[in-house]
């Protein structure tokens, strides 16, 4: 059964995910078709047109301000790929948080379709030991608590959200953010002089070498080289299926997060950076048709076994985005792996 209404207390999908484990011939195909139908229904609520990029699968209201959202991370995704083949891409956490918040905004708080969400702050902390990849998609649960809700008629003007992501009884990550909602009419007035860039061709700059920023495909690189040390120009491919999921008049937030991650990789020895902790401020809209400069510098991390990077973006001489990221130190990680392997050998009865 599939039930969806923006004014209901819940969206539920029953008898879809369970088919994969029934052993009934054709059940997996039924599950796959059910997941596609599920994604088609939820896609508009999370502002994603391609079902592959839709991660929530349903939601339930717990109280007036608390919710439980189910989500699925695919085993293989064209953009959110495992880091070094070992860990789930932690930016899945940020994108799941973003989609969860938009889903609840529309379905639980009656934000009209066509209104604009602005994410002003986003932060998460995750456990790398719980992000090790497996052989199957991950079904996860997101517990959401909303606070400091400012109403705008029947809808909302702004609110804070706290989120806890867990799987099989184990916490993967916790985080939160602050959003505001702008009506389509007001947004049109605010951005009226920028609407001409929607769908307009944006010159595609040359890319830095994919390996320098932790990517294997040039199409996923969002940084262009400059003559300045640890400074790049933001590179925009408006045909990218995931980063530009729909026409927009400004740079999407997930692209800015990816730019921060790629810059962090570029300044880290060994090019290994797993962003298990992220704290981001989205200060202003980043315009598509004006140069945006991305700068990264290593900073002390909160944990001695971690590496930190501070990334900032400027446009027209003003800061538009800033992000502090932390990663496990690869030397510490490698030492832990060696210790684990030695322990395994010592405990091996053969």
Short mmCIF file of C-alpha atoms in Angstrom, two decimals:
data_model
loop_
_atom_site.label_atom_id
_atom_site.label_comp_id
_atom_site.label_asym_id
_atom_site.label_seq_id
_atom_site.Cartn_x
_atom_site.Cartn_y
_atom_site.Cartn_z
CA UNK A 1 0.00 0.00 0.00
CA UNK A 2 1.27 3.48 -0.84
CA UNK A 3 -0.37 6.46 0.79
CA UNK A 4 0.77 10.05 0.27
CA UNK A 5 -0.91 13.30 1.18
CA UNK A 6 0.77 16.50 2.24
CA UNK A 7 -1.83 17.05 4.94
CA UNK A 8 -1.72 13.57 6.48
CA UNK A 9 0.16 12.56 9.59
CA UNK A 10 2.30 10.02 7.79
CA UNK A 11 3.49 8.58 4.55
CA UNK A 12 3.79 4.81 4.59
CA UNK A 13 5.08 2.16 2.25
CA UNK A 14 4.17 -1.36 3.25
CA UNK A 15 5.22 -4.63 1.66
CA UNK A 16 7.98 -3.08 -0.45
CA UNK A 17 11.34 -3.51 1.22
CA UNK A 18 10.44 -6.88 2.74
CA UNK A 19 10.02 -8.60 -0.62
CA UNK A 20 13.76 -8.87 -1.16
CA UNK A 21 14.14 -11.43 1.62
CA UNK A 22 11.07 -13.58 0.98
CA UNK A 23 12.66 -16.06 -1.39
CA UNK A 24 9.55 -15.90 -3.59
CA UNK A 25 10.36 -15.94 -7.33
CA UNK A 26 10.05 -12.44 -8.71
CA UNK A 27 9.87 -10.86 -5.25
CA UNK A 28 13.08 -8.87 -5.71
CA UNK A 29 11.72 -7.45 -8.95
CA UNK A 30 8.53 -6.49 -7.16
CA UNK A 31 10.60 -4.73 -4.50
CA UNK A 32 12.57 -2.88 -7.14
CA UNK A 33 9.38 -1.69 -8.84
CA UNK A 34 7.97 -0.68 -5.46
CA UNK A 35 11.10 1.34 -4.66
CA UNK A 36 10.85 3.15 -7.99
CA UNK A 37 7.19 4.00 -7.34
CA UNK A 38 8.12 5.13 -3.83
CA UNK A 39 10.87 7.40 -5.20
CA UNK A 40 8.55 8.83 -7.86
CA UNK A 41 6.08 9.83 -5.14
CA UNK A 42 8.66 11.26 -2.76
CA UNK A 43 10.92 12.88 -5.36
CA UNK A 44 8.95 16.14 -5.64
CA UNK A 45 8.90 16.50 -1.83
CA UNK A 46 12.71 16.28 -1.63
CA UNK A 47 13.20 18.28 -4.84
CA UNK A 48 14.76 15.38 -6.74
CA UNK A 49 13.56 14.30 -10.18
CA UNK A 50 15.68 11.14 -10.51
CA UNK A 51 14.64 8.25 -8.27
CA UNK A 52 18.27 7.21 -7.83
CA UNK A 53 18.86 10.41 -5.86
CA UNK A 54 15.82 10.01 -3.56
CA UNK A 55 16.83 8.54 -0.20
CA UNK A 56 13.80 8.84 2.16
CA UNK A 57 11.27 6.02 1.88
CA UNK A 58 8.61 7.14 4.37
CA UNK A 59 7.84 9.06 7.53
CA UNK A 60 5.79 8.84 10.73
CA UNK A 61 4.77 11.55 13.16
CA UNK A 62 5.71 10.83 16.78
CA UNK A 63 4.57 14.14 18.32
CA UNK A 64 3.75 17.57 16.93
CA UNK A 65 7.46 18.30 16.54
CA UNK A 66 9.11 14.85 16.46
CA UNK A 67 9.21 12.44 13.54
CA UNK A 68 10.75 9.19 12.35
CA UNK A 69 11.88 9.02 8.74
CA UNK A 70 12.97 5.83 7.00
CA UNK A 71 15.62 6.07 4.30
CA UNK A 72 17.68 3.85 2.06
CA UNK A 73 21.26 4.34 0.94
CA UNK A 74 21.94 2.47 -2.30
CA UNK A 75 24.74 -0.07 -2.50
CA UNK A 76 26.05 1.73 -5.59
CA UNK A 77 25.39 5.35 -6.52
CA UNK A 78 26.73 7.26 -9.49
CA UNK A 79 28.00 10.14 -7.32
CA UNK A 80 28.02 9.20 -3.61
CA UNK A 81 30.64 6.48 -4.00
CA UNK A 82 32.52 4.69 -1.19
CA UNK A 83 35.66 6.47 0.00
CA UNK A 84 38.75 4.38 -0.79
CA UNK A 85 36.35 1.49 -1.40
CA UNK A 86 35.96 1.10 2.36
CA UNK A 87 33.59 3.67 3.88
CA UNK A 88 30.20 4.95 2.87
CA UNK A 89 30.46 8.50 1.56
CA UNK A 90 29.72 10.65 4.65
CA UNK A 91 28.14 13.30 2.44
CA UNK A 92 25.24 10.84 2.20
CA UNK A 93 24.56 11.96 5.77
CA UNK A 94 24.30 15.61 4.75
CA UNK A 95 22.13 14.86 1.73
CA UNK A 96 19.84 12.58 3.78
CA UNK A 97 19.51 15.35 6.39
CA UNK A 98 18.64 17.86 3.67
CA UNK A 99 16.07 15.60 2.03
CA UNK A 100 14.55 14.60 5.37
CA UNK A 101 14.06 18.24 6.34
CA UNK A 102 12.44 19.14 3.02
CA UNK A 103 10.17 16.09 3.14
CA UNK A 104 8.88 17.02 6.58
CA UNK A 105 8.61 20.68 5.61
CA UNK A 106 6.21 19.85 2.79
CA UNK A 107 4.39 16.83 4.22
CA UNK A 108 4.24 17.60 7.94
CA UNK A 109 4.34 21.40 8.06
CA UNK A 110 2.35 22.18 4.90
CA UNK A 111 5.06 24.15 3.11
CA UNK A 112 3.53 24.59 -0.38
CA UNK A 113 5.25 23.09 -3.38
CA UNK A 114 7.06 25.90 -5.13
CA UNK A 115 8.18 27.58 -1.92
CA UNK A 116 11.92 27.81 -1.42
CA UNK A 117 13.95 26.25 1.39
CA UNK A 118 17.18 27.90 2.51
CA UNK A 119 19.59 25.89 4.64
CA UNK A 120 21.61 28.40 6.67
CA UNK A 121 23.52 25.96 8.86
CA UNK A 122 24.26 22.25 8.64
CA UNK A 123 26.46 20.12 10.87
CA UNK A 124 26.96 16.44 11.61
CA UNK A 125 29.30 14.13 13.48
CA UNK A 126 29.60 10.48 12.49
CA UNK A 127 31.41 7.33 13.57
CA UNK A 128 33.71 6.02 10.82
CA UNK A 129 33.60 2.51 12.27
CA UNK A 130 29.86 2.43 11.55
CA UNK A 131 30.25 3.59 7.94
CA UNK A 132 32.08 0.53 6.61
CA UNK A 133 30.49 -0.57 3.35
CA UNK A 134 28.69 -3.87 2.99
CA UNK A 135 27.17 -5.93 0.22
CA UNK A 136 23.62 -4.54 0.23
CA UNK A 137 21.75 -1.23 0.38
CA UNK A 138 21.40 0.27 3.84
CA UNK A 139 18.00 0.81 5.39
CA UNK A 140 18.36 3.51 8.03
CA UNK A 141 16.10 5.48 10.36
CA UNK A 142 16.33 9.21 11.00
CA UNK A 143 14.87 10.52 14.26
CA UNK A 144 13.98 14.19 13.83
CA UNK A 145 13.18 16.84 16.43
CA UNK A 146 12.05 20.30 15.29
CA UNK A 147 12.33 23.38 17.50
CA UNK A 148 12.21 27.20 17.42
CA UNK A 149 9.48 26.93 14.82
CA UNK A 150 8.33 30.27 13.46
CA UNK A 151 4.99 30.02 11.72
CA UNK A 152 3.97 31.78 8.53
CA UNK A 153 0.23 31.26 8.20
CA UNK A 154 -0.41 27.51 7.99
CA UNK A 155 3.17 26.97 6.87
CA UNK A 156 6.50 27.74 8.55
CA UNK A 157 8.92 30.61 8.16
CA UNK A 158 11.90 28.96 9.83
CA UNK A 159 12.91 26.22 12.25
CA UNK A 160 15.82 24.30 13.70
CA UNK A 161 16.12 20.55 13.24
CA UNK A 162 18.09 17.94 15.15
CA UNK A 163 18.61 14.56 13.52
CA UNK A 164 19.90 11.17 14.66
CA UNK A 165 20.69 8.58 11.99
CA UNK A 166 20.82 4.96 13.09
CA UNK A 167 20.88 1.48 11.56
CA UNK A 168 20.36 -1.93 13.15
CA UNK A 169 20.28 -0.34 16.59
CA UNK A 170 23.58 1.51 16.12
CA UNK A 171 23.99 5.27 15.75
CA UNK A 172 25.67 6.30 12.49
CA UNK A 173 25.61 10.07 12.91
CA UNK A 174 23.96 12.98 14.66
CA UNK A 175 23.55 16.51 13.45
CA UNK A 176 21.28 19.43 12.83
CA UNK A 177 20.63 22.59 10.93
CA UNK A 178 18.63 25.77 10.57
CA UNK A 179 16.29 26.41 7.65
CA UNK A 180 13.98 29.13 6.46
CA UNK A 181 11.14 28.94 3.96
CA UNK A 182 10.26 31.65 1.47
CA UNK A 183 7.04 31.77 -0.51
CA UNK A 184 7.33 31.53 -4.27
CA UNK A 185 6.00 35.08 -4.58
CA UNK A 186 8.50 36.60 -2.14
CA UNK A 187 11.35 34.55 -3.61
CA UNK A 188 10.47 35.88 -7.03
CA UNK A 189 10.83 39.43 -5.71
CA UNK A 190 14.11 38.64 -3.94
CA UNK A 191 15.66 36.90 -6.91
CA UNK A 192 13.85 38.59 -9.75
CA UNK A 193 16.98 40.01 -11.32
CA UNK A 194 18.70 36.61 -11.20
CA UNK A 195 16.00 34.45 -12.76
CA UNK A 196 17.51 34.96 -16.20
CA UNK A 197 20.31 32.52 -15.33
CA UNK A 198 17.92 29.58 -14.95
CA UNK A 199 18.73 27.25 -17.82
CA UNK A 200 21.29 29.66 -19.27
CA UNK A 201 24.59 28.10 -20.42
CA UNK A 202 27.34 28.43 -17.81
CA UNK A 203 30.91 28.04 -19.15
CA UNK A 204 32.46 24.78 -17.97
CA UNK A 205 35.92 25.49 -16.58
CA UNK A 206 38.82 23.04 -16.85
CA UNK A 207 38.97 20.57 -13.98
CA UNK A 208 41.81 19.79 -11.63
CA UNK A 209 43.02 16.21 -11.98
CA UNK A 210 40.33 13.96 -10.43
CA UNK A 211 42.87 12.06 -8.35
CA UNK A 212 43.94 15.28 -6.62
CA UNK A 213 40.47 15.74 -5.13
CA UNK A 214 39.48 12.15 -4.44
CA UNK A 215 37.49 11.59 -7.60
CA UNK A 216 37.87 9.13 -10.45
CA UNK A 217 35.70 10.90 -13.03
CA UNK A 218 36.33 14.43 -14.26
CA UNK A 219 32.58 14.99 -14.54
CA UNK A 220 32.37 14.91 -10.72
CA UNK A 221 35.15 17.47 -10.16
CA UNK A 222 33.85 20.84 -8.93
CA UNK A 223 37.18 22.70 -8.64
CA UNK A 224 39.14 24.43 -11.38
CA UNK A 225 42.87 25.19 -11.02
CA UNK A 226 44.23 28.69 -10.34
CA UNK A 227 47.72 30.13 -9.92
CA UNK A 228 47.21 30.59 -6.17
CA UNK A 229 48.28 28.00 -3.61
CA UNK A 230 45.33 26.03 -2.17
CA UNK A 231 42.83 28.25 -3.99
CA UNK A 232 40.52 27.07 -6.75
CA UNK A 233 37.64 28.47 -8.77
CA UNK A 234 34.30 26.77 -8.36
CA UNK A 235 33.60 24.62 -11.42
CA UNK A 236 29.94 24.26 -12.41
CA UNK A 237 28.57 21.60 -14.71
CA UNK A 238 24.87 22.44 -14.81
CA UNK A 239 24.17 19.17 -16.68
CA UNK A 240 25.39 17.04 -13.75
CA UNK A 241 22.55 14.66 -12.89
CA UNK A 242 22.99 14.74 -9.11
CA UNK A 243 24.54 18.12 -8.33
CA UNK A 244 22.11 19.99 -10.59
CA UNK A 245 19.04 17.83 -10.22
CA UNK A 246 16.80 20.58 -11.58
CA UNK A 247 17.20 24.08 -13.06
CA UNK A 248 18.29 26.58 -10.45
CA UNK A 249 19.20 30.25 -10.19
CA UNK A 250 22.05 29.68 -7.71
CA UNK A 251 24.65 27.08 -6.77
CA UNK A 252 23.08 24.17 -4.83
CA UNK A 253 24.26 23.58 -1.28
CA UNK A 254 25.31 19.98 -1.90
CA UNK A 255 27.71 21.21 -4.58
CA UNK A 256 29.29 23.62 -2.09
CA UNK A 257 29.71 20.76 0.39
CA UNK A 258 31.34 18.67 -2.32
CA UNK A 259 33.67 21.58 -3.15
CA UNK A 260 34.67 21.74 0.53
CA UNK A 261 35.33 18.00 0.61
CA UNK A 262 37.39 18.12 -2.60
CA UNK A 263 39.42 21.07 -1.32
CA UNK A 264 40.04 19.20 1.95
CA UNK A 265 41.30 16.18 0.01
CA UNK A 266 43.59 18.36 -2.07
CA UNK A 267 45.39 19.87 0.95
CA UNK A 268 45.68 16.62 2.92
CA UNK A 269 48.87 14.53 2.60
CA UNK A 270 48.15 11.26 0.84
CA UNK A 271 44.89 12.64 -0.61
CA UNK A 272 42.88 10.71 1.99
CA UNK A 273 40.10 12.63 3.69
CA UNK A 274 36.93 11.09 5.13
CA UNK A 275 34.63 13.95 6.26
CA UNK A 276 33.20 12.29 9.37
CA UNK A 277 32.55 15.69 10.97
CA UNK A 278 31.26 18.76 9.14
CA UNK A 279 30.14 22.19 10.32
CA UNK A 280 28.85 24.49 7.60
CA UNK A 281 27.49 28.02 7.30
CA UNK A 282 25.70 29.04 4.11
CA UNK A 283 26.02 32.82 4.28
CA UNK A 284 24.66 34.02 0.94
CA UNK A 285 23.37 32.66 -2.35
CA UNK A 286 26.29 31.71 -4.59
CA UNK A 287 25.60 33.01 -8.08
CA UNK A 288 26.07 30.78 -11.10
CA UNK A 289 27.44 33.37 -13.50
CA UNK A 290 30.12 35.03 -11.36
CA UNK A 291 33.49 33.58 -10.25
CA UNK A 292 33.53 31.94 -6.85
CA UNK A 293 36.87 31.25 -5.18
CA UNK A 294 37.39 28.29 -2.85
CA UNK A 295 40.27 28.32 -0.37
CA UNK A 296 41.35 25.57 2.04
CA UNK A 297 43.80 25.47 4.91
CA UNK A 298 44.57 22.75 7.45
CA UNK A 299 43.52 23.53 11.03
CA UNK A 300 43.91 21.69 14.34
CA UNK A 301 41.21 19.09 14.80
CA UNK A 302 39.33 18.48 18.03
CA UNK A 303 40.84 15.00 18.33
CA UNK A 304 44.59 14.39 18.17
CA UNK A 305 43.93 11.38 15.92
CA UNK A 306 41.99 13.52 13.43
CA UNK A 307 42.87 15.96 10.66
CA UNK A 308 40.97 19.22 10.17
CA UNK A 309 40.50 21.56 7.21
CA UNK A 310 38.82 24.95 7.05
CA UNK A 311 37.28 25.84 3.67
CA UNK A 312 35.82 29.18 2.69
CA UNK A 313 34.26 30.45 -0.52
CA UNK A 314 34.18 34.07 -1.62
CA UNK A 315 32.32 35.81 -4.41
CA UNK A 316 32.50 39.48 -5.30
CA UNK A 317 34.89 39.93 -2.39
CA UNK A 318 32.49 38.58 0.25
CA UNK A 319 32.36 35.29 2.11
CA UNK A 320 29.41 33.24 0.87
CA UNK A 321 30.14 29.84 2.42
CA UNK A 322 32.39 28.38 5.11
CA UNK A 323 32.93 24.85 6.29
CA UNK A 324 35.13 23.06 8.81
CA UNK A 325 35.68 19.37 8.13
CA UNK A 326 37.43 16.68 10.17
CA UNK A 327 38.72 13.29 9.08
CA UNK A 328 40.40 10.41 10.90
CA UNK A 329 44.15 10.77 10.46
CA UNK A 330 45.09 8.10 7.86
CA UNK A 331 48.27 7.31 9.82
CA UNK A 332 46.19 6.62 12.93
CA UNK A 333 43.73 4.62 10.81
CA UNK A 334 46.53 2.55 9.31
CA UNK A 335 48.03 1.91 12.75
CA UNK A 336 44.64 0.77 13.99
CA UNK A 337 44.28 -1.57 11.03
CA UNK A 338 47.72 -3.09 11.68
CA UNK A 339 46.91 -3.54 15.37
CA UNK A 340 43.59 -5.19 14.45
CA UNK A 341 45.22 -7.55 11.98
CA UNK A 342 47.92 -8.49 14.49
CA UNK A 343 45.23 -9.21 17.07
CA UNK A 344 43.37 -11.38 14.56
CA UNK A 345 46.52 -13.40 13.88
CA UNK A 346 47.20 -13.84 17.60
CA UNK A 347 43.65 -15.08 18.16
CA UNK A 348 43.64 -17.41 15.16
CA UNK A 349 43.69 -21.02 16.53
CA UNK A 350 45.27 -22.29 13.31
#
